[in-house]
Amino acid sequence: MSSTFEIAEKAVRITCNMGANEAEAYVERRKVLEVFLERNDFKTVRVKWHVGIGVRAVYSKRVGFSYASSLTSSSVEEVCKASFKNAKLSPELKDWVSLPSPMPLPRVEGTFCNEIANLSEFQLVDLARRGYEAIFEADKRARCDDGKISAIIEETVIANSNGILVGEEGTAISGYIVCVASEAGKTSSFASSSGNARMLSQFKPEDIGREAALLAVRSLNPRKIGSFKGKVLLEWMPVTSIILPVIGFSVNADMVQRKSSLWTGKIGERVCSSNISIVDNGTIPGGMATSRFDGEGVARRITPIISNGVLENYIYDSYTAFKESKESTGNAGRASYASMPSISFSNVIFNEGLKSVDELVSEVDKGLLVGRFSGNVEPASGIFSGTVKQSVYIENGEVKFAVEEVMISGNVFQLLSGNVILGKPRRMLGGAHVPPILLEDVNVISKT
Amino acid sequence: MFQLSDVLSIMDEAFKRGVESDFTEIRFHRRRELSVIVRNGEVERVGEGFISGFCARSLVDGVWGFSSTTEISSDSVKSIIELSIKSAKALLGRSVRRVKLKDRKTFRDTYVTPMKKDPLNVNVEDMVRECLEVHKFVRSISPLITLDSINMGIVDDYHVYSSSDGSFIIQRIVRCSGGCSVTAREAGNIATGYESVGAQSGMEIFEETPLIGAAEIAAKRAVRLVNAKLPKGGYHTVVLDKDIVGLLAHEAVGHTAEADLVYSGSYLAGKIGVKIVSTLITLVDDGRFERGFGTMMYDDEGTPTQKTVIIDRGVCSGYLHSRETAYEMGFEPTGNARAWTFEYDPIIRMRNTYIEAGDHEFEELLEDVDYGYLLIGGRGGQADSTGEFMFGVQEAVEIKNGELGEHYRGVTISGNAFEVLGLVDAVGKDFTLRRGMCGKEQPNYVGMGGPSLRTKIIIGGRG
């Protein structure tokens, strides 16, 4: 059988031989081992083998794409043919310059773990057991609705007609657990917790089970509160669901070039509170999004996004960078071989504040501590509104009780420009490294 | 090239060797996708591709194991059957529950989506041209439009199911869909409108419900709302349009009828035979709704699908089951076990979930409202197993003394679905089933719909 490198190079060669000016092949081999929990029990163990290839063909500034979950010679040829055909069908991208060229790649650490690569079904079941048992050790009122622990070993190779030929192997382990809690015939809302790591030694299934259980219990016996405008302390998960999408959209060079971003033309300007600093770092040791190269084979690097409230950089892939005669920031993300590259953060790291959640709570006269947000965020306008879950009412610096049927709304741009306090610790949720964040002047809306 | 006959002979062979499990099923799945995305008149993507593979699921002493592969060969099928059995054994002694499956008939059958224009040999160039035309049309509506994204897609699925007890079912399900997202901008204000078309159908759906019609709705909405204010937040009398009723039926009620969630103590647990909402409400999950996005003749356990009534005139009357939960709870399987691809084992999912139409004209729904809002256009949402939900709506129109007035920006609405459906005092004659996606450990295609109806709800607005 051909090596992954050979297959990628061959696909590039075939596509160019058909008449393409440029070609790129992205080849993936993956093994996933999963334990799935359902209805408070272990449901199944899954072993999945997956291979695939995605080919981009460029013809007279026209780009076509095709993919297949097969690396046989005939499938590879079919994919090359389809991508070239699709390129010819696509109208010209007048700003197209070229695919990227080879460059030195950084060394990265903590992205491959032999123990994960060699994990047996039995060992994975044992990790799931540790997460599962932690639920009941934390609180007997909680039980597991569903959950999953997945171990992945993956090889990725990218070749293009400009001479890029790069590959790497990586491992990851991730898990989530969803709990509900019951007391006196009443059931809480779903509460979930997740965790992930590139190295087995850093993966703590107990923490996932315990946190999911405690969050579910925290939302028991909710009470209604009145509407007000005031302080809202977002825990880690709602920071990633409310604030991150808006910043991600606003610094995406594609959105900037299309003038859809409200931060278009604002490099060097103050865009939010001086308490906020954010860096995109694709090379941090052990980061979930850490790799030597991005989805186009461009070197991952460190890009300051916001420093003390001042906008420093947008994030680019090759297409948007070459449009401005710049270098890509190595932010071409790729969900899998079946998707084309698109701009996204690698590891996005917020600065950490000085105070813990408890300390921040103690400074709030009246407000809400939000564990989960379930709602809509318009990344372009920054407007968000939605229901809060696992959230508790704060009065005179103390957590009082869980709330029910409460929504929050506001505008992320306005809130981040107001009085913002970042807390600690910072937690890693996928590629996002975020602290809890205290915001002022958030609308808290209730039925009563 | 893909040859279905190769797959069929591999699957035919598989059980001839015998299996060392109590029950094993093998599924083959090939999904061919074709998509065109045009953003601001630039073709962002003309893509096509496929994924295909086999999976095996085995039951050993009441414990499931699962394995999948993208390699299409007799050897790989043999190997995933062995791995599925090995995986099940890894859970023996850990899993408390001993799964038993409700008996069902075995079938040898074939189903193909009824269609007039098979997209097998579709001309991609025509799709690109149509998207570009829709883009031009959108831009002609207003100079305030700064961003538009038009997409068309075809998903062509082959499912082959074979079980150690003798079922052999081939299904080809074709889904065609399109969508338009339009953003208008003026003086720092931004508004977005979204509208979609699509069905389980051939390409004829794009003639019957043209994409340009959806684009017009999306574009006019974005322009109308760009300088619109947010409505007043709070608890209001509302008329919910068909899309939002569909979301409510699916997200907030349907999930609570999924037997796995019933087991976890969802709102509907223990409520069979109990009146839970207004007698004006009948809510069903229908596996065979004509052209429904979630329609199929058999689920991914080989169980024939059916129309399952969840709420019959206000009374809870049934749950959605797999073979496993049907056995455990003493019901019949309803054909709701579905898997997203060959990389997933089937779990309980909805198919086409809707509230049945009532007898009011739309105007009659508005007539008796002194003050309230008409809420239009869904924008996604989530709900809890308690029935508590949160949905985005695209637009709110003020109702004063039965008349429609000012248009407001989209907001989020929330409440408890059973309370909201309990307060329904009028249900419209109008009805639409739309396409949708649902996420629950794995995604899946679903249909959701209903008529317009009148009730009370919390609107998240300017507070």
mmCIF file with all atom_site columns, N, CA, C and O in Angstrom, chain A residues 39 41-42 45-48 50 66-67 69 91 143 145 189-190 254 259 374 376 385 387 447, chain B residues 33 39 43 48 52 66-68 95 97 185 264 324 328 343 345 382 384 390 392 412 419 441:
data_model
loop_
_atom_site.group_PDB
_atom_site.id
_atom_site.type_symbol
_atom_site.label_atom_id
_atom_site.label_alt_id
_atom_site.label_comp_id
_atom_site.label_asym_id
_atom_site.label_entity_id
_atom_site.label_seq_id
_atom_site.pdbx_PDB_ins_code
_atom_site.Cartn_x
_atom_site.Cartn_y
_atom_site.Cartn_z
_atom_site.occupancy
_atom_site.B_iso_or_equiv
_atom_site.pdbx_formal_charge
_atom_site.auth_seq_id
_atom_site.auth_comp_id
_atom_site.auth_asym_id
_atom_site.auth_atom_id
_atom_site.pdbx_PDB_model_num
ATOM 1   N N  . ARG A 1 39  ? -28.297 6.843  29.164  1.00 0.00 ? 39  ARG A N  1
ATOM 2   C CA . ARG A 1 39  ? -29.263 6.411  30.174  1.00 0.00 ? 39  ARG A CA 1
ATOM 3   C C  . ARG A 1 39  ? -28.570 5.825  31.406  1.00 0.00 ? 39  ARG A C  1
ATOM 4   O O  . ARG A 1 39  ? -28.832 4.709  31.808  1.00 0.00 ? 39  ARG A O  1
ATOM 5   N N  . ASP A 1 41  ? -25.778 4.517  31.972  1.00 0.00 ? 41  ASP A N  1
ATOM 6   C CA . ASP A 1 41  ? -25.057 3.246  31.877  1.00 0.00 ? 41  ASP A CA 1
ATOM 7   C C  . ASP A 1 41  ? -24.073 3.326  30.701  1.00 0.00 ? 41  ASP A C  1
ATOM 8   O O  . ASP A 1 41  ? -24.123 4.269  29.911  1.00 0.00 ? 41  ASP A O  1
ATOM 9   N N  . PHE A 1 42  ? -23.226 2.320  30.601  1.00 0.00 ? 42  PHE A N  1
ATOM 10  C CA . PHE A 1 42  ? -22.296 2.250  29.477  1.00 0.00 ? 42  PHE A CA 1
ATOM 11  C C  . PHE A 1 42  ? -23.042 1.642  28.300  1.00 0.00 ? 42  PHE A C  1
ATOM 12  O O  . PHE A 1 42  ? -23.560 0.530  28.411  1.00 0.00 ? 42  PHE A O  1
ATOM 13  N N  . VAL A 1 45  ? -19.030 0.435  22.966  1.00 0.00 ? 45  VAL A N  1
ATOM 14  C CA . VAL A 1 45  ? -17.652 0.799  22.618  1.00 0.00 ? 45  VAL A CA 1
ATOM 15  C C  . VAL A 1 45  ? -17.579 0.806  21.100  1.00 0.00 ? 45  VAL A C  1
ATOM 16  O O  . VAL A 1 45  ? -18.142 -0.075 20.453  1.00 0.00 ? 45  VAL A O  1
ATOM 17  N N  . ARG A 1 46  ? -16.935 1.815  20.555  1.00 0.00 ? 46  ARG A N  1
ATOM 18  C CA . ARG A 1 46  ? -16.844 1.915  19.087  1.00 0.00 ? 46  ARG A CA 1
ATOM 19  C C  . ARG A 1 46  ? -15.385 1.965  18.665  1.00 0.00 ? 46  ARG A C  1
ATOM 20  O O  . ARG A 1 46  ? -14.596 2.684  19.280  1.00 0.00 ? 46  ARG A O  1
ATOM 21  N N  . VAL A 1 47  ? -15.064 1.256  17.629  1.00 0.00 ? 47  VAL A N  1
ATOM 22  C CA . VAL A 1 47  ? -13.736 1.330  17.015  1.00 0.00 ? 47  VAL A CA 1
ATOM 23  C C  . VAL A 1 47  ? -13.943 1.749  15.571  1.00 0.00 ? 47  VAL A C  1
ATOM 24  O O  . VAL A 1 47  ? -14.651 1.064  14.829  1.00 0.00 ? 47  VAL A O  1
ATOM 25  N N  . LYS A 1 48  ? -13.380 2.877  15.178  1.00 0.00 ? 48  LYS A N  1
ATOM 26  C CA . LYS A 1 48  ? -13.629 3.376  13.821  1.00 0.00 ? 48  LYS A CA 1
ATOM 27  C C  . LYS A 1 48  ? -12.319 3.622  13.078  1.00 0.00 ? 48  LYS A C  1
ATOM 28  O O  . LYS A 1 48  ? -11.425 4.276  13.604  1.00 0.00 ? 48  LYS A O  1
ATOM 29  N N  . HIS A 1 50  ? -10.851 5.313  9.580   1.00 0.00 ? 50  HIS A N  1
ATOM 30  C CA . HIS A 1 50  ? -11.320 6.240  8.544   1.00 0.00 ? 50  HIS A CA 1
ATOM 31  C C  . HIS A 1 50  ? -10.137 6.792  7.762   1.00 0.00 ? 50  HIS A C  1
ATOM 32  O O  . HIS A 1 50  ? -9.136  7.201  8.342   1.00 0.00 ? 50  HIS A O  1
ATOM 33  N N  . SER A 1 66  ? -13.030 18.560 -4.362  1.00 0.00 ? 66  SER A N  1
ATOM 34  C CA . SER A 1 66  ? -13.726 17.278 -4.264  1.00 0.00 ? 66  SER A CA 1
ATOM 35  C C  . SER A 1 66  ? -13.065 16.426 -3.173  1.00 0.00 ? 66  SER A C  1
ATOM 36  O O  . SER A 1 66  ? -11.914 16.677 -2.810  1.00 0.00 ? 66  SER A O  1
ATOM 37  N N  . TYR A 1 67  ? -13.794 15.451 -2.661  1.00 0.00 ? 67  TYR A N  1
ATOM 38  C CA . TYR A 1 67  ? -13.242 14.620 -1.588  1.00 0.00 ? 67  TYR A CA 1
ATOM 39  C C  . TYR A 1 67  ? -13.818 13.214 -1.661  1.00 0.00 ? 67  TYR A C  1
ATOM 40  O O  . TYR A 1 67  ? -14.854 12.985 -2.301  1.00 0.00 ? 67  TYR A O  1
ATOM 41  N N  . SER A 1 69  ? -13.883 9.334  0.868   1.00 0.00 ? 69  SER A N  1
ATOM 42  C CA . SER A 1 69  ? -13.396 8.584  2.039   1.00 0.00 ? 69  SER A CA 1
ATOM 43  C C  . SER A 1 69  ? -12.753 7.297  1.557   1.00 0.00 ? 69  SER A C  1
ATOM 44  O O  . SER A 1 69  ? -13.097 6.208  1.999   1.00 0.00 ? 69  SER A O  1
ATOM 45  N N  . PRO A 1 91  ? -16.580 30.401 -11.550 1.00 0.00 ? 91  PRO A N  1
ATOM 46  C CA . PRO A 1 91  ? -16.121 31.691 -12.087 1.00 0.00 ? 91  PRO A CA 1
ATOM 47  C C  . PRO A 1 91  ? -14.774 32.089 -11.492 1.00 0.00 ? 91  PRO A C  1
ATOM 48  O O  . PRO A 1 91  ? -14.361 31.569 -10.453 1.00 0.00 ? 91  PRO A O  1
ATOM 49  N N  . ARG A 1 143 ? -27.362 11.990 37.963  1.00 0.00 ? 143 ARG A N  1
ATOM 50  C CA . ARG A 1 143 ? -27.133 10.792 37.166  1.00 0.00 ? 143 ARG A CA 1
ATOM 51  C C  . ARG A 1 143 ? -26.727 11.212 35.753  1.00 0.00 ? 143 ARG A C  1
ATOM 52  O O  . ARG A 1 143 ? -26.889 12.365 35.360  1.00 0.00 ? 143 ARG A O  1
ATOM 53  N N  . ASP A 1 145 ? -26.959 11.423 31.877  1.00 0.00 ? 145 ASP A N  1
ATOM 54  C CA . ASP A 1 145 ? -27.876 11.301 30.749  1.00 0.00 ? 145 ASP A CA 1
ATOM 55  C C  . ASP A 1 145 ? -27.144 10.710 29.544  1.00 0.00 ? 145 ASP A C  1
ATOM 56  O O  . ASP A 1 145 ? -27.578 9.757  28.946  1.00 0.00 ? 145 ASP A O  1
ATOM 57  N N  . SER A 1 189 ? -32.253 20.864 34.853  1.00 0.00 ? 189 SER A N  1
ATOM 58  C CA . SER A 1 189 ? -31.948 20.957 33.428  1.00 0.00 ? 189 SER A CA 1
ATOM 59  C C  . SER A 1 189 ? -30.670 20.160 33.151  1.00 0.00 ? 189 SER A C  1
ATOM 60  O O  . SER A 1 189 ? -29.950 19.775 34.064  1.00 0.00 ? 189 SER A O  1
ATOM 61  N N  . PHE A 1 190 ? -30.401 19.902 31.854  1.00 0.00 ? 190 PHE A N  1
ATOM 62  C CA . PHE A 1 190 ? -29.176 19.197 31.476  1.00 0.00 ? 190 PHE A CA 1
ATOM 63  C C  . PHE A 1 190 ? -27.969 20.043 31.853  1.00 0.00 ? 190 PHE A C  1
ATOM 64  O O  . PHE A 1 190 ? -27.944 21.230 31.582  1.00 0.00 ? 190 PHE A O  1
ATOM 65  N N  . ASP A 1 254 ? -11.285 37.550 6.045   1.00 0.00 ? 254 ASP A N  1
ATOM 66  C CA . ASP A 1 254 ? -12.284 37.447 4.987   1.00 0.00 ? 254 ASP A CA 1
ATOM 67  C C  . ASP A 1 254 ? -13.455 38.389 5.273   1.00 0.00 ? 254 ASP A C  1
ATOM 68  O O  . ASP A 1 254 ? -13.920 39.119 4.399   1.00 0.00 ? 254 ASP A O  1
ATOM 69  N N  . LYS A 1 259 ? -15.834 43.827 4.391   1.00 0.00 ? 259 LYS A N  1
ATOM 70  C CA . LYS A 1 259 ? -16.390 44.926 5.202   1.00 0.00 ? 259 LYS A CA 1
ATOM 71  C C  . LYS A 1 259 ? -17.623 44.486 6.011   1.00 0.00 ? 259 LYS A C  1
ATOM 72  O O  . LYS A 1 259 ? -18.492 45.288 6.326   1.00 0.00 ? 259 LYS A O  1
ATOM 73  N N  . SER A 1 374 ? -27.744 29.260 26.310  1.00 0.00 ? 374 SER A N  1
ATOM 74  C CA . SER A 1 374 ? -28.364 28.544 25.210  1.00 0.00 ? 374 SER A CA 1
ATOM 75  C C  . SER A 1 374 ? -29.153 29.568 24.409  1.00 0.00 ? 374 SER A C  1
ATOM 76  O O  . SER A 1 374 ? -30.245 29.947 24.781  1.00 0.00 ? 374 SER A O  1
ATOM 77  N N  . ASN A 1 376 ? -28.887 32.642 20.825  1.00 0.00 ? 376 ASN A N  1
ATOM 78  C CA . ASN A 1 376 ? -28.356 33.071 19.538  1.00 0.00 ? 376 ASN A CA 1
ATOM 79  C C  . ASN A 1 376 ? -27.390 34.220 19.698  1.00 0.00 ? 376 ASN A C  1
ATOM 80  O O  . ASN A 1 376 ? -27.620 35.137 20.478  1.00 0.00 ? 376 ASN A O  1
ATOM 81  N N  . SER A 1 385 ? -28.962 36.979 22.493  1.00 0.00 ? 385 SER A N  1
ATOM 82  C CA . SER A 1 385 ? -29.972 36.795 23.515  1.00 0.00 ? 385 SER A CA 1
ATOM 83  C C  . SER A 1 385 ? -30.252 35.318 23.654  1.00 0.00 ? 385 SER A C  1
ATOM 84  O O  . SER A 1 385 ? -30.157 34.560 22.679  1.00 0.00 ? 385 SER A O  1
ATOM 85  N N  . THR A 1 387 ? -31.395 31.900 26.733  1.00 0.00 ? 387 THR A N  1
ATOM 86  C CA . THR A 1 387 ? -31.690 31.435 28.087  1.00 0.00 ? 387 THR A CA 1
ATOM 87  C C  . THR A 1 387 ? -30.405 31.064 28.817  1.00 0.00 ? 387 THR A C  1
ATOM 88  O O  . THR A 1 387 ? -29.454 30.618 28.182  1.00 0.00 ? 387 THR A O  1
ATOM 89  N N  . LYS A 1 447 ? -39.987 36.384 33.321  1.00 0.00 ? 447 LYS A N  1
ATOM 90  C CA . LYS A 1 447 ? -41.421 36.439 33.054  1.00 0.00 ? 447 LYS A CA 1
ATOM 91  C C  . LYS A 1 447 ? -42.135 37.314 34.075  1.00 0.00 ? 447 LYS A C  1
ATOM 92  O O  . LYS A 1 447 ? -43.161 37.910 33.787  1.00 0.00 ? 447 LYS A O  1
ATOM 93  N N  . GLU B 2 33  ? -22.352 14.004 -1.910  1.00 0.00 ? 33  GLU B N  1
ATOM 94  C CA . GLU B 2 33  ? -22.811 15.376 -1.685  1.00 0.00 ? 33  GLU B CA 1
ATOM 95  C C  . GLU B 2 33  ? -22.319 16.270 -2.797  1.00 0.00 ? 33  GLU B C  1
ATOM 96  O O  . GLU B 2 33  ? -21.184 16.137 -3.273  1.00 0.00 ? 33  GLU B O  1
ATOM 97  N N  . ARG B 2 39  ? -20.950 33.455 -2.526  1.00 0.00 ? 39  ARG B N  1
ATOM 98  C CA . ARG B 2 39  ? -20.993 34.513 -1.519  1.00 0.00 ? 39  ARG B CA 1
ATOM 99  C C  . ARG B 2 39  ? -20.652 35.828 -2.203  1.00 0.00 ? 39  ARG B C  1
ATOM 100 O O  . ARG B 2 39  ? -19.607 35.943 -2.842  1.00 0.00 ? 39  ARG B O  1
ATOM 101 N N  . VAL B 2 43  ? -18.060 32.607 -6.427  1.00 0.00 ? 43  VAL B N  1
ATOM 102 C CA . VAL B 2 43  ? -18.312 31.212 -6.098  1.00 0.00 ? 43  VAL B CA 1
ATOM 103 C C  . VAL B 2 43  ? -17.318 30.798 -5.023  1.00 0.00 ? 43  VAL B C  1
ATOM 104 O O  . VAL B 2 43  ? -16.110 30.780 -5.248  1.00 0.00 ? 43  VAL B O  1
ATOM 105 N N  . GLU B 2 48  ? -17.838 18.578 -4.565  1.00 0.00 ? 48  GLU B N  1
ATOM 106 C CA . GLU B 2 48  ? -18.581 17.338 -4.550  1.00 0.00 ? 48  GLU B CA 1
ATOM 107 C C  . GLU B 2 48  ? -17.680 16.274 -3.976  1.00 0.00 ? 48  GLU B C  1
ATOM 108 O O  . GLU B 2 48  ? -16.459 16.390 -3.998  1.00 0.00 ? 48  GLU B O  1
ATOM 109 N N  . SER B 2 52  ? -18.079 6.772  2.200   1.00 0.00 ? 52  SER B N  1
ATOM 110 C CA . SER B 2 52  ? -18.775 5.488  2.196   1.00 0.00 ? 52  SER B CA 1
ATOM 111 C C  . SER B 2 52  ? -18.047 4.530  3.114   1.00 0.00 ? 52  SER B C  1
ATOM 112 O O  . SER B 2 52  ? -16.846 4.673  3.355   1.00 0.00 ? 52  SER B O  1
ATOM 113 N N  . PHE B 2 66  ? -19.406 -1.898 18.622  1.00 0.00 ? 66  PHE B N  1
ATOM 114 C CA . PHE B 2 66  ? -19.582 -1.262 17.306  1.00 0.00 ? 66  PHE B CA 1
ATOM 115 C C  . PHE B 2 66  ? -18.226 -1.036 16.656  1.00 0.00 ? 66  PHE B C  1
ATOM 116 O O  . PHE B 2 66  ? -17.247 -0.689 17.325  1.00 0.00 ? 66  PHE B O  1
ATOM 117 N N  . SER B 2 67  ? -18.169 -1.212 15.344  1.00 0.00 ? 67  SER B N  1
ATOM 118 C CA . SER B 2 67  ? -16.948 -0.867 14.627  1.00 0.00 ? 67  SER B CA 1
ATOM 119 C C  . SER B 2 67  ? -17.281 -0.433 13.205  1.00 0.00 ? 67  SER B C  1
ATOM 120 O O  . SER B 2 67  ? -18.276 -0.879 12.630  1.00 0.00 ? 67  SER B O  1
ATOM 121 N N  . SER B 2 68  ? -16.458 0.460  12.644  1.00 0.00 ? 68  SER B N  1
ATOM 122 C CA . SER B 2 68  ? -16.712 0.925  11.284  1.00 0.00 ? 68  SER B CA 1
ATOM 123 C C  . SER B 2 68  ? -15.413 1.049  10.505  1.00 0.00 ? 68  SER B C  1
ATOM 124 O O  . SER B 2 68  ? -14.334 1.149  11.082  1.00 0.00 ? 68  SER B O  1
ATOM 125 N N  . SER B 2 95  ? -21.069 -2.642 32.013  1.00 0.00 ? 95  SER B N  1
ATOM 126 C CA . SER B 2 95  ? -22.421 -2.217 31.706  1.00 0.00 ? 95  SER B CA 1
ATOM 127 C C  . SER B 2 95  ? -23.382 -2.936 32.648  1.00 0.00 ? 95  SER B C  1
ATOM 128 O O  . SER B 2 95  ? -23.301 -4.149 32.815  1.00 0.00 ? 95  SER B O  1
ATOM 129 N N  . ARG B 2 97  ? -26.889 -2.628 32.483  1.00 0.00 ? 97  ARG B N  1
ATOM 130 C CA . ARG B 2 97  ? -28.083 -3.014 31.753  1.00 0.00 ? 97  ARG B CA 1
ATOM 131 C C  . ARG B 2 97  ? -27.772 -4.189 30.824  1.00 0.00 ? 97  ARG B C  1
ATOM 132 O O  . ARG B 2 97  ? -26.716 -4.240 30.209  1.00 0.00 ? 97  ARG B O  1
ATOM 133 N N  . ARG B 2 185 ? -26.920 46.645 5.794   1.00 0.00 ? 185 ARG B N  1
ATOM 134 C CA . ARG B 2 185 ? -26.156 47.459 6.728   1.00 0.00 ? 185 ARG B CA 1
ATOM 135 C C  . ARG B 2 185 ? -26.396 48.937 6.442   1.00 0.00 ? 185 ARG B C  1
ATOM 136 O O  . ARG B 2 185 ? -26.405 49.350 5.282   1.00 0.00 ? 185 ARG B O  1
ATOM 137 N N  . SER B 2 264 ? -34.623 9.074  31.280  1.00 0.00 ? 264 SER B N  1
ATOM 138 C CA . SER B 2 264 ? -33.863 9.981  32.149  1.00 0.00 ? 264 SER B CA 1
ATOM 139 C C  . SER B 2 264 ? -34.768 10.938 32.921  1.00 0.00 ? 264 SER B C  1
ATOM 140 O O  . SER B 2 264 ? -34.288 11.856 33.560  1.00 0.00 ? 264 SER B O  1
ATOM 141 N N  . GLU B 2 324 ? -34.604 -1.515 21.484  1.00 0.00 ? 324 GLU B N  1
ATOM 142 C CA . GLU B 2 324 ? -34.126 -1.714 22.855  1.00 0.00 ? 324 GLU B CA 1
ATOM 143 C C  . GLU B 2 324 ? -35.083 -1.094 23.882  1.00 0.00 ? 324 GLU B C  1
ATOM 144 O O  . GLU B 2 324 ? -35.494 -1.745 24.843  1.00 0.00 ? 324 GLU B O  1
ATOM 145 N N  . GLU B 2 328 ? -37.749 -2.693 26.748  1.00 0.00 ? 328 GLU B N  1
ATOM 146 C CA . GLU B 2 328 ? -37.613 -2.326 28.154  1.00 0.00 ? 328 GLU B CA 1
ATOM 147 C C  . GLU B 2 328 ? -38.894 -1.732 28.728  1.00 0.00 ? 328 GLU B C  1
ATOM 148 O O  . GLU B 2 328 ? -39.241 -1.973 29.878  1.00 0.00 ? 328 GLU B O  1
ATOM 149 N N  . GLU B 2 343 ? -20.514 5.713  10.607  1.00 0.00 ? 343 GLU B N  1
ATOM 150 C CA . GLU B 2 343 ? -19.610 5.813  11.767  1.00 0.00 ? 343 GLU B CA 1
ATOM 151 C C  . GLU B 2 343 ? -20.358 5.934  13.096  1.00 0.00 ? 343 GLU B C  1
ATOM 152 O O  . GLU B 2 343 ? -19.747 6.172  14.124  1.00 0.00 ? 343 GLU B O  1
ATOM 153 N N  . ASP B 2 345 ? -23.653 4.330  15.656  1.00 0.00 ? 345 ASP B N  1
ATOM 154 C CA . ASP B 2 345 ? -24.720 3.365  15.861  1.00 0.00 ? 345 ASP B CA 1
ATOM 155 C C  . ASP B 2 345 ? -26.031 4.132  16.028  1.00 0.00 ? 345 ASP B C  1
ATOM 156 O O  . ASP B 2 345 ? -26.033 5.292  16.429  1.00 0.00 ? 345 ASP B O  1
ATOM 157 N N  . GLN B 2 382 ? -32.731 25.674 21.232  1.00 0.00 ? 382 GLN B N  1
ATOM 158 C CA . GLN B 2 382 ? -32.418 24.509 22.050  1.00 0.00 ? 382 GLN B CA 1
ATOM 159 C C  . GLN B 2 382 ? -33.489 24.348 23.113  1.00 0.00 ? 382 GLN B C  1
ATOM 160 O O  . GLN B 2 382 ? -34.194 25.288 23.417  1.00 0.00 ? 382 GLN B O  1
ATOM 161 N N  . ASP B 2 384 ? -34.631 21.867 26.820  1.00 0.00 ? 384 ASP B N  1
ATOM 162 C CA . ASP B 2 384 ? -34.255 20.923 27.857  1.00 0.00 ? 384 ASP B CA 1
ATOM 163 C C  . ASP B 2 384 ? -35.295 19.818 27.947  1.00 0.00 ? 384 ASP B C  1
ATOM 164 O O  . ASP B 2 384 ? -36.398 19.970 27.450  1.00 0.00 ? 384 ASP B O  1
ATOM 165 N N  . MET B 2 390 ? -35.545 27.698 24.296  1.00 0.00 ? 390 MET B N  1
ATOM 166 C CA . MET B 2 390 ? -35.072 29.006 23.862  1.00 0.00 ? 390 MET B CA 1
ATOM 167 C C  . MET B 2 390 ? -34.924 28.932 22.354  1.00 0.00 ? 390 MET B C  1
ATOM 168 O O  . MET B 2 390 ? -34.250 28.043 21.852  1.00 0.00 ? 390 MET B O  1
ATOM 169 N N  . GLY B 2 392 ? -34.416 31.305 18.625  1.00 0.00 ? 392 GLY B N  1
ATOM 170 C CA . GLY B 2 392 ? -34.230 32.587 17.966  1.00 0.00 ? 392 GLY B CA 1
ATOM 171 C C  . GLY B 2 392 ? -35.359 32.777 16.970  1.00 0.00 ? 392 GLY B C  1
ATOM 172 O O  . GLY B 2 392 ? -35.769 31.832 16.307  1.00 0.00 ? 392 GLY B O  1
ATOM 173 N N  . THR B 2 412 ? -34.968 36.532 20.934  1.00 0.00 ? 412 THR B N  1
ATOM 174 C CA . THR B 2 412 ? -35.024 35.163 21.423  1.00 0.00 ? 412 THR B CA 1
ATOM 175 C C  . THR B 2 412 ? -36.274 35.014 22.264  1.00 0.00 ? 412 THR B C  1
ATOM 176 O O  . THR B 2 412 ? -36.643 35.943 22.981  1.00 0.00 ? 412 THR B O  1
ATOM 177 N N  . GLU B 2 419 ? -46.267 24.546 28.995  1.00 0.00 ? 419 GLU B N  1
ATOM 178 C CA . GLU B 2 419 ? -47.040 25.692 29.470  1.00 0.00 ? 419 GLU B CA 1
ATOM 179 C C  . GLU B 2 419 ? -47.521 26.497 28.261  1.00 0.00 ? 419 GLU B C  1
ATOM 180 O O  . GLU B 2 419 ? -48.689 26.893 28.189  1.00 0.00 ? 419 GLU B O  1
ATOM 181 N N  . GLU B 2 441 ? -25.842 14.038 20.091  1.00 0.00 ? 441 GLU B N  1
ATOM 182 C CA . GLU B 2 441 ? -24.641 13.192 19.978  1.00 0.00 ? 441 GLU B CA 1
ATOM 183 C C  . GLU B 2 441 ? -24.167 13.113 18.531  1.00 0.00 ? 441 GLU B C  1
ATOM 184 O O  . GLU B 2 441 ? -23.004 13.187 18.242  1.00 0.00 ? 441 GLU B O  1
#
